[in-house]
Amino acid sequence: MEYKSSFFAGALMTLVPSAMVFCASGNQNNPEQVNDKTEKDSRPNILFIVSEDNGPELGCYGAPVKTPNLDKLATDGILFKNAYVTQAGSSPSRASFLTSLYPHQNGQIGLATWDYSMYQDNTPNMVNTLKESGYRTGMIGKLHVLPESAFNYDWWETQGSNFQRKNLARYAVDAAKFMKESDQPVYLQVNYPDAHDPFLPQIDGQPAKPLTGADVDPLPYFGITSDSLKQKTADYYNCMMRLDYWIGDLLEKVKETGEYENTVIIYIGDHGADMLRGKRTVYEGGVRIPMIISWSGGVKNFIYEGLVSTIDIYPTILAITGIKTPEYLQGKSLLPVINGSTEPVRKFLFTEYHVHSNHNPYPQRAVRNKNFKLIYNPVAGYENPGFFYTVGKKINKPDFYRALEAAPPLVREAYKRMQKPPEYELYDLRNDPYEWNNLADDPEYAKVCEKMKAQLKEWQVATSDPFIDKSIAEKLFLEIEASDEKKIEIKYHNYMDPHLIFEKEDK
């Protein structure tokens, strides 16, 4: 099995420090210098659009919601049908796509607002690498990764989350201004607050015709229905329609700059919806997201079926911009797909969970291939605080239990399993896409289960995962539980940090 990180070999069962060599881009990657004469850098701009707390609930993915602008973007480029984040939480997800490292490698295992942070402030990342190679780097909206000093942006506007959705029109205006004023190619990350909780049904007239609970069914991976779940789903869809409107506004403003044709546009959601069996889980509703890449230099109207991860974004951008890709990056370049390849970029895809806020720790690891998914719960036997957090604080609790009583037995069993997970869960995603029927103890699937366990173990070794020793997972879980949901220092850096070494190669 190939993971592009064989330098981790020998880390079995212990946290052996692993050396990673980061090769700086250097002048060889800066096309401004040609025969000692300064020429305009003609590399494409990168417009990276990130939305909050939404899975692939878009029209182009088959959801019953109108999202014409993102649908058009997909038609003009590539829709990645099976795209995933590394962890279904904002800070871990964002740190991963910026570093192409898993949360257990870079240290951002929980929310930055709860003082979880990367292990090292010199962790190489996409922003700094592009800046060093001649790009002007910009950000609109929240970063939500610590330390912020690790990311050397040239320009940053509307800092913060903006969950009240104030002055969303400014995002496009500022983006266009940033692009027009630059005489270098630009990297610009634009972070929209929708569809984060609260699910505000209408802001500044958007969407023009908000949906109500009478118009929709709950998201299918809930497995239950009630009036309150229908209304929550309707307002989530309203957020998605508003998001689509403002992304459309952004794309129009970029076109007005004259830079649209020379801009690679990447759109993702940072993880799934903040509802049942979504955010803060490793279920499909939490880790599967929309991903669209549109560029004049790539294929159009193409649906890619293979497994991709947001850790692939960094190496993909490096490949497009002609910057040498460090060997340690965990992601894989999607440039072949952008050029029309239908070949799989990976056979196995890995996700994980640690903690969000201190209300909901529950260490997990998961691996999936084309057909099956295995979830490993190293602290099996303990109840999952995340279950009660979601049901108690995000969903109407009495309504939830009434709806659950009316659900099929498999669904009721799945929620019971989520509350107190077994050590392993195995799902046949071809026939059970919403993960109701755990096959881990079914003799018919014993060989499949063992194969998936072996792949997970191999990945844990290759990536210096501290949870290969389940006592480390339990230590983290119990330390966070002892916080009594208070914001206090969790000293996980002391026992989870693999002490990765990044060295810049002299040119």
Short mmCIF file of C-alpha atoms in Angstrom, two decimals:
data_model
loop_
_atom_site.label_atom_id
_atom_site.label_comp_id
_atom_site.label_asym_id
_atom_site.label_seq_id
_atom_site.Cartn_x
_atom_site.Cartn_y
_atom_site.Cartn_z
CA MET A 1 0.00 0.00 0.00
CA GLU A 2 1.31 3.44 -0.90
CA TYR A 3 0.83 6.51 1.32
CA LYS A 4 3.56 8.91 0.15
CA SER A 5 4.86 8.90 3.72
CA SER A 6 7.02 5.81 4.05
CA PHE A 7 9.43 7.87 6.18
CA PHE A 8 7.04 7.15 9.05
CA ALA A 9 7.99 3.44 8.92
CA GLY A 10 9.16 2.15 12.26
CA ALA A 11 6.65 4.12 14.32
CA LEU A 12 4.72 0.95 15.20
CA MET A 13 3.03 1.19 18.61
CA THR A 14 5.20 4.11 19.75
CA LEU A 15 5.49 7.75 18.89
CA VAL A 16 8.86 7.68 17.24
CA PRO A 17 9.77 11.19 16.05
CA SER A 18 9.63 11.27 12.27
CA ALA A 19 11.71 13.50 10.03
CA MET A 20 9.90 15.31 7.29
CA VAL A 21 11.81 17.30 4.71
CA PHE A 22 10.00 20.35 3.42
CA CYS A 23 11.53 21.58 0.18
CA ALA A 24 10.98 25.29 -0.15
CA SER A 25 9.83 26.50 -3.53
CA GLY A 26 12.86 28.67 -4.14
CA ASN A 27 13.49 30.78 -7.22
CA GLN A 28 13.24 27.77 -9.51
CA ASN A 29 9.47 27.93 -9.12
CA ASN A 30 9.12 31.67 -9.67
CA PRO A 31 8.52 32.33 -13.36
CA GLU A 32 8.99 36.08 -12.88
CA GLN A 33 12.73 35.59 -13.39
CA VAL A 34 13.47 34.68 -16.99
CA ASN A 35 16.91 35.43 -18.49
CA ASP A 36 17.47 38.06 -15.77
CA LYS A 37 14.50 40.06 -17.01
CA THR A 38 11.38 40.59 -15.00
CA GLU A 39 8.29 39.28 -16.76
CA LYS A 40 4.69 39.15 -15.62
CA ASP A 41 3.87 35.99 -13.72
CA SER A 42 1.18 34.33 -15.86
CA ARG A 43 0.31 31.52 -13.47
CA PRO A 44 -3.41 31.26 -12.70
CA ASN A 45 -5.08 32.90 -9.75
CA ILE A 46 -6.51 30.60 -7.09
CA LEU A 47 -9.98 31.42 -5.73
CA PHE A 48 -10.75 29.04 -2.90
CA ILE A 49 -14.35 29.29 -1.63
CA VAL A 50 -15.21 27.59 1.66
CA SER A 51 -18.69 27.39 3.16
CA GLU A 52 -19.62 26.37 6.69
CA ASP A 53 -21.26 23.23 8.01
CA ASN A 54 -22.79 21.83 4.86
CA GLY A 55 -22.60 18.51 3.13
CA PRO A 56 -23.38 17.96 -0.56
CA GLU A 57 -26.93 19.31 -0.24
CA LEU A 58 -26.86 21.15 -3.58
CA GLY A 59 -28.99 20.85 -6.65
CA CYS A 60 -26.07 19.49 -8.68
CA TYR A 61 -25.67 16.69 -6.13
CA GLY A 62 -29.34 15.77 -6.39
CA ALA A 63 -30.66 17.56 -3.30
CA PRO A 64 -34.13 19.17 -3.48
CA VAL A 65 -32.82 22.72 -3.21
CA LYS A 66 -32.22 25.41 -5.83
CA THR A 67 -28.52 26.31 -6.14
CA PRO A 68 -28.18 27.54 -9.76
CA ASN A 69 -24.80 29.28 -9.35
CA LEU A 70 -23.00 26.31 -7.85
CA ASP A 71 -24.77 24.03 -10.33
CA LYS A 72 -23.38 26.18 -13.15
CA LEU A 73 -19.91 26.12 -11.60
CA ALA A 74 -20.08 22.32 -11.59
CA THR A 75 -21.20 22.26 -15.22
CA ASP A 76 -18.24 24.48 -16.10
CA GLY A 77 -15.82 22.18 -14.30
CA ILE A 78 -15.64 18.98 -12.23
CA LEU A 79 -18.04 17.78 -9.56
CA PHE A 80 -16.36 15.40 -7.12
CA LYS A 81 -19.08 13.00 -6.09
CA ASN A 82 -17.18 11.40 -3.20
CA ALA A 83 -15.23 14.18 -1.48
CA TYR A 84 -14.37 14.11 2.22
CA VAL A 85 -12.84 16.17 5.00
CA THR A 86 -10.40 14.68 7.52
CA GLN A 87 -12.52 15.59 10.56
CA ALA A 88 -16.06 16.92 10.82
CA GLY A 89 -15.21 20.08 12.72
CA SER A 90 -14.24 23.51 11.47
CA SER A 91 -10.72 23.97 12.87
CA PRO A 92 -9.42 20.44 12.22
CA SER A 93 -10.89 20.47 8.73
CA ARG A 94 -9.36 23.83 7.85
CA ALA A 95 -5.94 23.02 9.30
CA SER A 96 -5.90 19.84 7.22
CA PHE A 97 -6.67 21.43 3.87
CA LEU A 98 -4.12 24.18 4.57
CA THR A 99 -1.32 21.77 5.59
CA SER A 100 -2.25 18.51 3.81
CA LEU A 101 -1.79 16.76 7.13
CA TYR A 102 -4.31 14.88 9.25
CA PRO A 103 -5.36 16.53 12.53
CA HIS A 104 -3.42 13.96 14.57
CA GLN A 105 -0.30 15.02 12.62
CA ASN A 106 -0.63 18.82 12.72
CA GLY A 107 -2.22 18.99 16.19
CA GLN A 108 -5.41 20.92 15.38
CA ILE A 109 -7.65 18.21 16.84
CA GLY A 110 -10.41 20.50 18.14
CA LEU A 111 -11.76 24.03 17.85
CA ALA A 112 -9.37 26.96 17.87
CA THR A 113 -11.96 28.88 19.90
CA TRP A 114 -11.43 26.26 22.62
CA ASP A 115 -7.65 26.74 22.45
CA TYR A 116 -6.82 23.61 20.48
CA SER A 117 -3.88 24.38 18.22
CA MET A 118 -1.33 22.99 15.81
CA TYR A 119 1.73 21.51 17.46
CA GLN A 120 4.18 23.81 15.69
CA ASP A 121 3.90 27.43 14.60
CA ASN A 122 6.29 26.75 11.72
CA THR A 123 4.18 24.02 10.12
CA PRO A 124 4.51 24.58 6.35
CA ASN A 125 1.22 25.39 4.68
CA MET A 126 -0.41 26.31 1.40
CA VAL A 127 -0.59 30.04 2.15
CA ASN A 128 3.09 30.49 2.91
CA THR A 129 4.26 28.23 0.10
CA LEU A 130 2.30 30.20 -2.49
CA LYS A 131 3.48 33.51 -1.02
CA GLU A 132 7.12 32.40 -1.17
CA SER A 133 6.70 31.46 -4.82
CA GLY A 134 5.38 34.89 -5.85
CA TYR A 135 1.65 34.79 -5.11
CA ARG A 136 -0.17 37.56 -3.27
CA THR A 137 -2.19 35.86 -0.55
CA GLY A 138 -5.53 37.00 0.81
CA MET A 139 -8.33 35.91 3.11
CA ILE A 140 -11.94 36.98 3.64
CA GLY A 141 -13.66 35.58 6.70
CA LYS A 142 -12.42 33.27 9.38
CA LEU A 143 -9.20 31.27 9.58
CA HIS A 144 -10.09 29.33 12.76
CA VAL A 145 -6.69 27.64 13.08
CA LEU A 146 -4.08 28.31 15.76
CA PRO A 147 -1.59 29.81 15.84
CA GLU A 148 -2.75 32.39 13.32
CA SER A 149 0.85 33.55 13.01
CA ALA A 150 1.61 30.34 11.09
CA PHE A 151 -0.21 31.78 8.08
CA ASN A 152 1.45 34.78 6.47
CA TYR A 153 -1.39 36.46 4.58
CA ASP A 154 -0.69 39.68 2.70
CA TRP A 155 -4.28 40.83 3.16
CA TRP A 156 -7.18 39.80 5.42
CA GLU A 157 -10.65 41.35 5.53
CA THR A 158 -13.85 40.62 7.51
CA GLN A 159 -11.92 38.63 10.08
CA GLY A 160 -14.12 36.36 12.12
CA SER A 161 -17.04 34.00 11.64
CA ASN A 162 -19.89 36.46 10.92
CA PHE A 163 -22.58 33.95 11.89
CA GLN A 164 -25.14 36.79 11.93
CA ARG A 165 -24.50 37.15 8.16
CA LYS A 166 -23.82 40.88 8.25
CA ASN A 167 -23.02 42.67 4.99
CA LEU A 168 -22.42 39.55 2.90
CA ALA A 169 -22.36 41.74 -0.21
CA ARG A 170 -19.02 43.09 0.95
CA TYR A 171 -17.29 39.74 0.40
CA ALA A 172 -17.50 39.93 -3.40
CA VAL A 173 -16.63 43.64 -3.51
CA ASP A 174 -13.52 43.11 -1.38
CA ALA A 175 -12.49 40.04 -3.37
CA ALA A 176 -12.69 41.88 -6.67
CA LYS A 177 -10.75 44.83 -5.25
CA PHE A 178 -8.01 42.52 -4.00
CA MET A 179 -7.69 40.83 -7.38
CA LYS A 180 -7.74 44.06 -9.40
CA GLU A 181 -5.12 45.77 -7.27
CA SER A 182 -2.60 42.94 -7.50
CA ASP A 183 0.15 42.82 -10.13
CA GLN A 184 0.95 39.26 -9.03
CA PRO A 185 -1.15 36.11 -9.33
CA VAL A 186 -3.36 35.83 -6.26
CA TYR A 187 -4.42 33.16 -3.85
CA LEU A 188 -7.67 34.24 -2.20
CA GLN A 189 -9.67 32.18 0.28
CA VAL A 190 -13.25 33.39 0.75
CA ASN A 191 -15.10 31.91 3.73
CA TYR A 192 -18.88 32.26 3.82
CA PRO A 193 -20.79 31.76 7.12
CA ASP A 194 -23.70 29.76 5.68
CA ALA A 195 -24.83 27.12 6.51
CA HIS A 196 -23.57 27.38 10.11
CA ASP A 197 -25.98 27.39 13.01
CA PRO A 198 -28.12 29.46 13.57
CA PHE A 199 -30.08 28.45 10.45
CA LEU A 200 -31.42 31.91 9.67
CA PRO A 201 -34.28 31.55 7.17
CA GLN A 202 -33.80 34.92 5.46
CA ILE A 203 -31.23 37.73 5.64
CA ASP A 204 -31.31 40.84 3.41
CA GLY A 205 -33.98 39.25 1.25
CA GLN A 206 -32.08 36.02 0.67
CA PRO A 207 -33.35 33.55 -0.17
CA ALA A 208 -36.13 35.36 -1.95
CA LYS A 209 -38.67 32.62 -1.14
CA PRO A 210 -37.69 30.78 2.04
CA LEU A 211 -38.77 27.17 2.40
CA THR A 212 -40.84 25.96 5.34
CA GLY A 213 -41.11 22.57 6.98
CA ALA A 214 -44.15 21.81 4.85
CA ASP A 215 -41.96 21.96 1.73
CA VAL A 216 -39.30 19.40 2.66
CA ASP A 217 -38.46 16.07 4.23
CA PRO A 218 -35.66 15.74 6.80
CA LEU A 219 -32.22 14.88 5.47
CA PRO A 220 -32.28 11.16 4.62
CA TYR A 221 -29.41 10.16 6.90
CA PHE A 222 -31.48 11.25 9.94
CA GLY A 223 -33.69 8.19 9.44
CA ILE A 224 -36.48 9.85 11.44
CA THR A 225 -39.03 12.56 10.78
CA SER A 226 -40.93 15.18 12.74
CA ASP A 227 -42.28 18.66 12.18
CA SER A 228 -39.35 20.27 13.97
CA LEU A 229 -36.80 18.25 11.94
CA LYS A 230 -38.59 19.26 8.74
CA GLN A 231 -38.42 22.92 9.72
CA LYS A 232 -34.75 22.62 10.68
CA THR A 233 -34.03 21.02 7.32
CA ALA A 234 -35.99 23.75 5.52
CA ASP A 235 -33.95 26.46 7.22
CA TYR A 236 -30.74 24.60 6.44
CA TYR A 237 -31.80 24.59 2.79
CA ASN A 238 -32.56 28.31 3.09
CA CYS A 239 -28.96 28.81 4.20
CA MET A 240 -27.80 26.83 1.18
CA MET A 241 -29.85 28.96 -1.20
CA ARG A 242 -28.48 32.14 0.38
CA LEU A 243 -24.94 30.76 0.13
CA ASP A 244 -25.50 30.04 -3.56
CA TYR A 245 -26.75 33.56 -4.19
CA TRP A 246 -23.69 35.20 -2.65
CA ILE A 247 -21.28 32.82 -4.38
CA GLY A 248 -22.97 33.80 -7.62
CA ASP A 249 -22.39 37.44 -6.71
CA LEU A 250 -18.72 36.70 -6.01
CA LEU A 251 -18.21 34.96 -9.36
CA GLU A 252 -19.82 37.85 -11.23
CA LYS A 253 -17.54 40.36 -9.51
CA VAL A 254 -14.51 38.25 -10.39
CA LYS A 255 -15.63 38.21 -14.03
CA GLU A 256 -15.79 41.99 -13.99
CA THR A 257 -12.08 42.11 -13.08
CA GLY A 258 -11.16 40.33 -16.31
CA GLU A 259 -9.35 37.62 -14.32
CA TYR A 260 -12.03 34.92 -14.39
CA GLU A 261 -10.59 32.88 -17.26
CA ASN A 262 -7.19 32.82 -15.57
CA THR A 263 -8.56 31.73 -12.20
CA VAL A 264 -8.80 28.25 -10.75
CA ILE A 265 -12.00 28.17 -8.69
CA ILE A 266 -12.28 25.59 -5.94
CA TYR A 267 -15.41 25.26 -3.82
CA ILE A 268 -15.87 23.04 -0.76
CA GLY A 269 -17.95 22.81 2.40
CA ASP A 270 -15.81 22.49 5.52
CA HIS A 271 -17.83 19.47 6.84
CA GLY A 272 -21.39 18.20 7.10
CA ALA A 273 -24.47 19.78 8.61
CA ASP A 274 -24.82 20.51 12.33
CA MET A 275 -27.71 18.14 12.83
CA LEU A 276 -28.26 14.46 13.58
CA ARG A 277 -25.44 12.08 12.55
CA GLY A 278 -23.52 14.88 10.81
CA LYS A 279 -21.03 17.33 12.26
CA ARG A 280 -18.83 15.92 15.07
CA THR A 281 -19.11 12.35 13.76
CA VAL A 282 -17.28 10.14 11.27
CA TYR A 283 -20.54 9.14 9.62
CA GLU A 284 -21.07 10.08 5.98
CA GLY A 285 -23.34 12.94 7.00
CA GLY A 286 -20.41 14.54 8.81
CA VAL A 287 -17.38 13.92 6.63
CA ARG A 288 -18.75 13.87 3.07
CA ILE A 289 -18.84 17.30 1.45
CA PRO A 290 -19.34 19.06 -1.89
CA MET A 291 -16.22 19.76 -3.92
CA ILE A 292 -16.18 21.54 -7.28
CA ILE A 293 -13.16 22.66 -9.29
CA SER A 294 -13.63 24.89 -12.32
CA TRP A 295 -10.81 26.20 -14.50
CA SER A 296 -10.45 27.13 -18.14
CA GLY A 297 -7.45 24.78 -18.28
CA GLY A 298 -9.46 21.75 -17.17
CA VAL A 299 -12.30 19.56 -18.39
CA LYS A 300 -15.91 20.68 -18.13
CA ASN A 301 -19.20 19.06 -17.16
CA PHE A 302 -17.40 16.10 -15.60
CA ILE A 303 -18.47 14.04 -12.58
CA TYR A 304 -15.59 12.25 -10.85
CA GLU A 305 -16.63 9.17 -8.89
CA GLY A 306 -13.35 8.41 -7.09
CA LEU A 307 -12.54 9.05 -3.44
CA VAL A 308 -10.93 12.43 -2.79
CA SER A 309 -10.08 14.38 0.35
CA THR A 310 -9.62 18.06 1.12
CA ILE A 311 -5.97 17.24 1.93
CA ASP A 312 -5.67 16.85 -1.86
CA ILE A 313 -6.28 20.57 -2.44
CA TYR A 314 -2.79 21.75 -1.39
CA PRO A 315 -0.84 19.33 -3.65
CA THR A 316 -3.31 20.02 -6.47
CA ILE A 317 -2.66 23.76 -6.29
CA LEU A 318 1.09 23.15 -6.18
CA ALA A 319 0.84 20.99 -9.31
CA ILE A 320 -1.21 23.61 -11.15
CA THR A 321 1.17 26.43 -10.21
CA GLY A 322 4.36 24.52 -10.96
CA ILE A 323 5.67 24.45 -7.40
CA LYS A 324 7.60 21.40 -6.22
CA THR A 325 5.43 19.20 -4.02
CA PRO A 326 6.97 18.14 -0.68
CA GLU A 327 6.99 14.37 -0.29
CA TYR A 328 5.44 14.45 3.18
CA LEU A 329 2.08 15.86 2.06
CA GLN A 330 -0.66 13.34 2.79
CA GLY A 331 -2.87 14.46 -0.09
CA LYS A 332 -2.63 13.55 -3.75
CA SER A 333 -2.69 15.91 -6.71
CA LEU A 334 -6.01 16.00 -8.53
CA LEU A 335 -4.45 17.55 -11.64
CA PRO A 336 -4.88 14.30 -13.61
CA VAL A 337 -8.60 14.43 -12.81
CA ILE A 338 -8.74 18.09 -13.82
CA ASN A 339 -7.23 16.98 -17.14
CA GLY A 340 -9.95 14.35 -17.58
CA SER A 341 -8.63 11.18 -15.94
CA THR A 342 -11.24 8.81 -14.50
CA GLU A 343 -8.65 6.67 -12.70
CA PRO A 344 -8.93 6.47 -8.89
CA VAL A 345 -6.41 8.62 -7.02
CA ARG A 346 -6.68 6.32 -3.96
CA LYS A 347 -8.22 3.01 -2.98
CA PHE A 348 -8.71 3.86 0.68
CA LEU A 349 -9.77 7.10 2.33
CA PHE A 350 -9.29 7.91 6.02
CA THR A 351 -11.12 10.21 8.43
CA GLU A 352 -10.93 10.77 12.17
CA TYR A 353 -12.44 12.50 15.16
CA HIS A 354 -11.03 13.70 18.48
CA VAL A 355 -13.01 16.56 20.02
CA HIS A 356 -14.88 19.69 19.01
CA SER A 357 -15.48 21.81 22.10
CA ASN A 358 -14.93 20.20 25.48
CA HIS A 359 -18.56 19.09 25.47
CA ASN A 360 -17.99 16.29 22.99
CA PRO A 361 -14.76 14.28 22.98
CA TYR A 362 -14.89 10.81 21.43
CA PRO A 363 -11.78 9.52 19.62
CA GLN A 364 -12.57 7.70 16.38
CA ARG A 365 -10.84 6.53 13.21
CA ALA A 366 -12.48 5.45 9.97
CA VAL A 367 -11.45 4.00 6.63
CA ARG A 368 -13.55 3.47 3.55
CA ASN A 369 -13.01 2.08 0.08
CA LYS A 370 -15.36 2.04 -2.86
CA ASN A 371 -17.86 -0.24 -1.15
CA PHE A 372 -17.26 -0.56 2.59
CA LYS A 373 -16.51 1.61 5.61
CA LEU A 374 -14.95 0.62 8.92
CA ILE A 375 -15.18 2.79 12.04
CA TYR A 376 -12.82 2.16 14.95
CA ASN A 377 -13.83 3.41 18.41
CA PRO A 378 -10.75 3.06 20.66
CA VAL A 379 -12.69 4.13 23.76
CA ALA A 380 -15.59 1.75 23.18
CA GLY A 381 -17.41 1.08 26.41
CA TYR A 382 -17.75 4.76 27.28
CA GLU A 383 -20.86 6.65 26.29
CA ASN A 384 -20.36 9.23 23.56
CA PRO A 385 -20.93 12.76 24.96
CA GLY A 386 -21.43 14.03 21.42
CA PHE A 387 -24.70 12.13 21.15
CA PHE A 388 -26.21 13.95 24.10
CA TYR A 389 -24.73 17.27 22.99
CA THR A 390 -26.44 17.04 19.59
CA VAL A 391 -29.73 15.70 20.87
CA GLY A 392 -29.82 17.99 23.90
CA LYS A 393 -28.56 21.26 22.42
CA LYS A 394 -29.06 21.11 18.65
CA ILE A 395 -32.27 19.09 18.32
CA ASN A 396 -35.58 19.27 20.22
CA LYS A 397 -35.04 16.38 22.63
CA PRO A 398 -38.66 15.29 23.34
CA ASP A 399 -39.45 15.59 19.64
CA PHE A 400 -36.40 13.47 18.79
CA TYR A 401 -37.39 10.62 21.07
CA ARG A 402 -40.99 10.62 19.84
CA ALA A 403 -39.72 10.43 16.26
CA LEU A 404 -37.27 7.68 17.18
CA GLU A 405 -40.04 5.52 18.65
CA ALA A 406 -41.76 5.57 15.25
CA ALA A 407 -38.59 4.68 13.32
CA PRO A 408 -37.69 1.22 11.94
CA PRO A 409 -35.73 -1.07 14.27
CA LEU A 410 -32.46 -0.67 12.34
CA VAL A 411 -32.64 3.11 12.77
CA ARG A 412 -33.40 2.85 16.48
CA GLU A 413 -30.47 0.47 16.88
CA ALA A 414 -28.17 2.86 14.98
CA TYR A 415 -28.93 5.72 17.37
CA LYS A 416 -28.40 3.40 20.33
CA ARG A 417 -25.05 2.42 18.81
CA MET A 418 -24.12 6.07 18.33
CA GLN A 419 -24.83 6.71 22.01
CA LYS A 420 -22.52 3.89 23.13
CA PRO A 421 -20.43 2.69 20.18
CA PRO A 422 -18.86 -0.76 19.91
CA GLU A 423 -15.15 -1.10 19.12
CA TYR A 424 -15.82 -1.59 15.41
CA GLU A 425 -18.57 -0.66 13.00
CA LEU A 426 -18.65 -1.95 9.41
CA TYR A 427 -21.06 -0.69 6.77
CA ASP A 428 -21.80 -1.76 3.21
CA LEU A 429 -22.14 1.68 1.63
CA ARG A 430 -23.43 0.26 -1.65
CA ASN A 431 -26.55 -1.11 -0.01
CA ASP A 432 -26.59 0.93 3.19
CA PRO A 433 -25.41 4.46 2.32
CA TYR A 434 -26.77 5.94 5.56
CA GLU A 435 -24.95 3.42 7.80
CA TRP A 436 -27.80 1.74 9.66
CA ASN A 437 -26.72 -1.92 9.66
CA ASN A 438 -23.46 -2.71 11.48
CA LEU A 439 -21.86 -5.77 9.88
CA ALA A 440 -18.73 -5.90 12.05
CA ASP A 441 -19.83 -9.08 13.84
CA ASP A 442 -21.46 -10.73 10.82
CA PRO A 443 -19.44 -13.86 9.87
CA GLU A 444 -20.29 -13.31 6.20
CA TYR A 445 -18.25 -10.09 6.28
CA ALA A 446 -15.39 -11.28 8.50
CA LYS A 447 -12.79 -11.17 5.70
CA VAL A 448 -13.89 -7.70 4.63
CA CYS A 449 -13.70 -6.50 8.22
CA GLU A 450 -10.20 -7.90 8.74
CA LYS A 451 -8.98 -6.38 5.49
CA MET A 452 -10.30 -2.95 6.49
CA LYS A 453 -8.75 -3.27 9.95
CA ALA A 454 -5.40 -4.06 8.34
CA GLN A 455 -5.63 -1.02 6.07
CA LEU A 456 -6.49 1.21 9.00
CA LYS A 457 -3.58 -0.14 11.05
CA GLU A 458 -1.18 0.38 8.14
CA TRP A 459 -2.32 3.99 7.78
CA GLN A 460 -2.00 4.61 11.53
CA VAL A 461 1.60 3.39 11.42
CA ALA A 462 2.39 5.38 8.28
CA THR A 463 1.04 8.63 9.76
CA SER A 464 2.36 8.25 13.33
CA ASP A 465 -1.15 8.12 14.74
CA PRO A 466 -0.91 8.17 18.55
CA PHE A 467 -4.19 6.27 18.79
CA ILE A 468 -2.51 3.13 17.53
CA ASP A 469 -2.07 2.83 21.29
CA LYS A 470 -5.66 2.95 22.52
CA SER A 471 -4.53 4.05 25.99
CA ILE A 472 -3.54 7.40 24.44
CA ALA A 473 -7.06 7.79 23.05
CA GLU A 474 -8.50 7.01 26.46
CA LYS A 475 -6.14 9.48 28.13
CA LEU A 476 -7.31 12.28 25.83
CA PHE A 477 -10.95 11.34 26.30
CA LEU A 478 -10.74 11.25 30.10
CA GLU A 479 -8.73 14.48 30.33
CA ILE A 480 -11.35 16.34 28.32
CA GLU A 481 -14.21 14.71 30.24
CA ALA A 482 -12.58 15.87 33.48
CA SER A 483 -12.86 19.48 32.27
CA ASP A 484 -16.58 19.28 33.04
CA GLU A 485 -17.22 21.05 29.71
CA LYS A 486 -15.20 24.06 30.82
CA LYS A 487 -12.66 25.88 28.65
CA ILE A 488 -9.40 24.82 30.26
CA GLU A 489 -6.03 23.79 28.89
CA ILE A 490 -5.99 20.23 27.59
CA LYS A 491 -2.35 19.10 27.66
CA TYR A 492 -2.56 16.74 24.70
CA HIS A 493 0.55 18.30 23.10
CA ASN A 494 2.55 16.51 25.80
CA TYR A 495 1.50 13.01 24.77
CA MET A 496 0.16 13.17 21.20
CA ASP A 497 2.71 15.31 19.34
CA PRO A 498 4.72 13.13 16.89
CA HIS A 499 7.39 15.89 16.74
CA LEU A 500 7.51 16.18 12.99
CA ILE A 501 10.58 17.99 11.70
CA PHE A 502 10.32 20.39 8.75
CA GLU A 503 13.56 21.45 7.13
CA LYS A 504 13.90 23.93 4.30
CA GLU A 505 16.34 22.83 1.67
CA ASP A 506 18.91 25.46 0.68
CA LYS A 507 18.91 26.36 -2.98
#
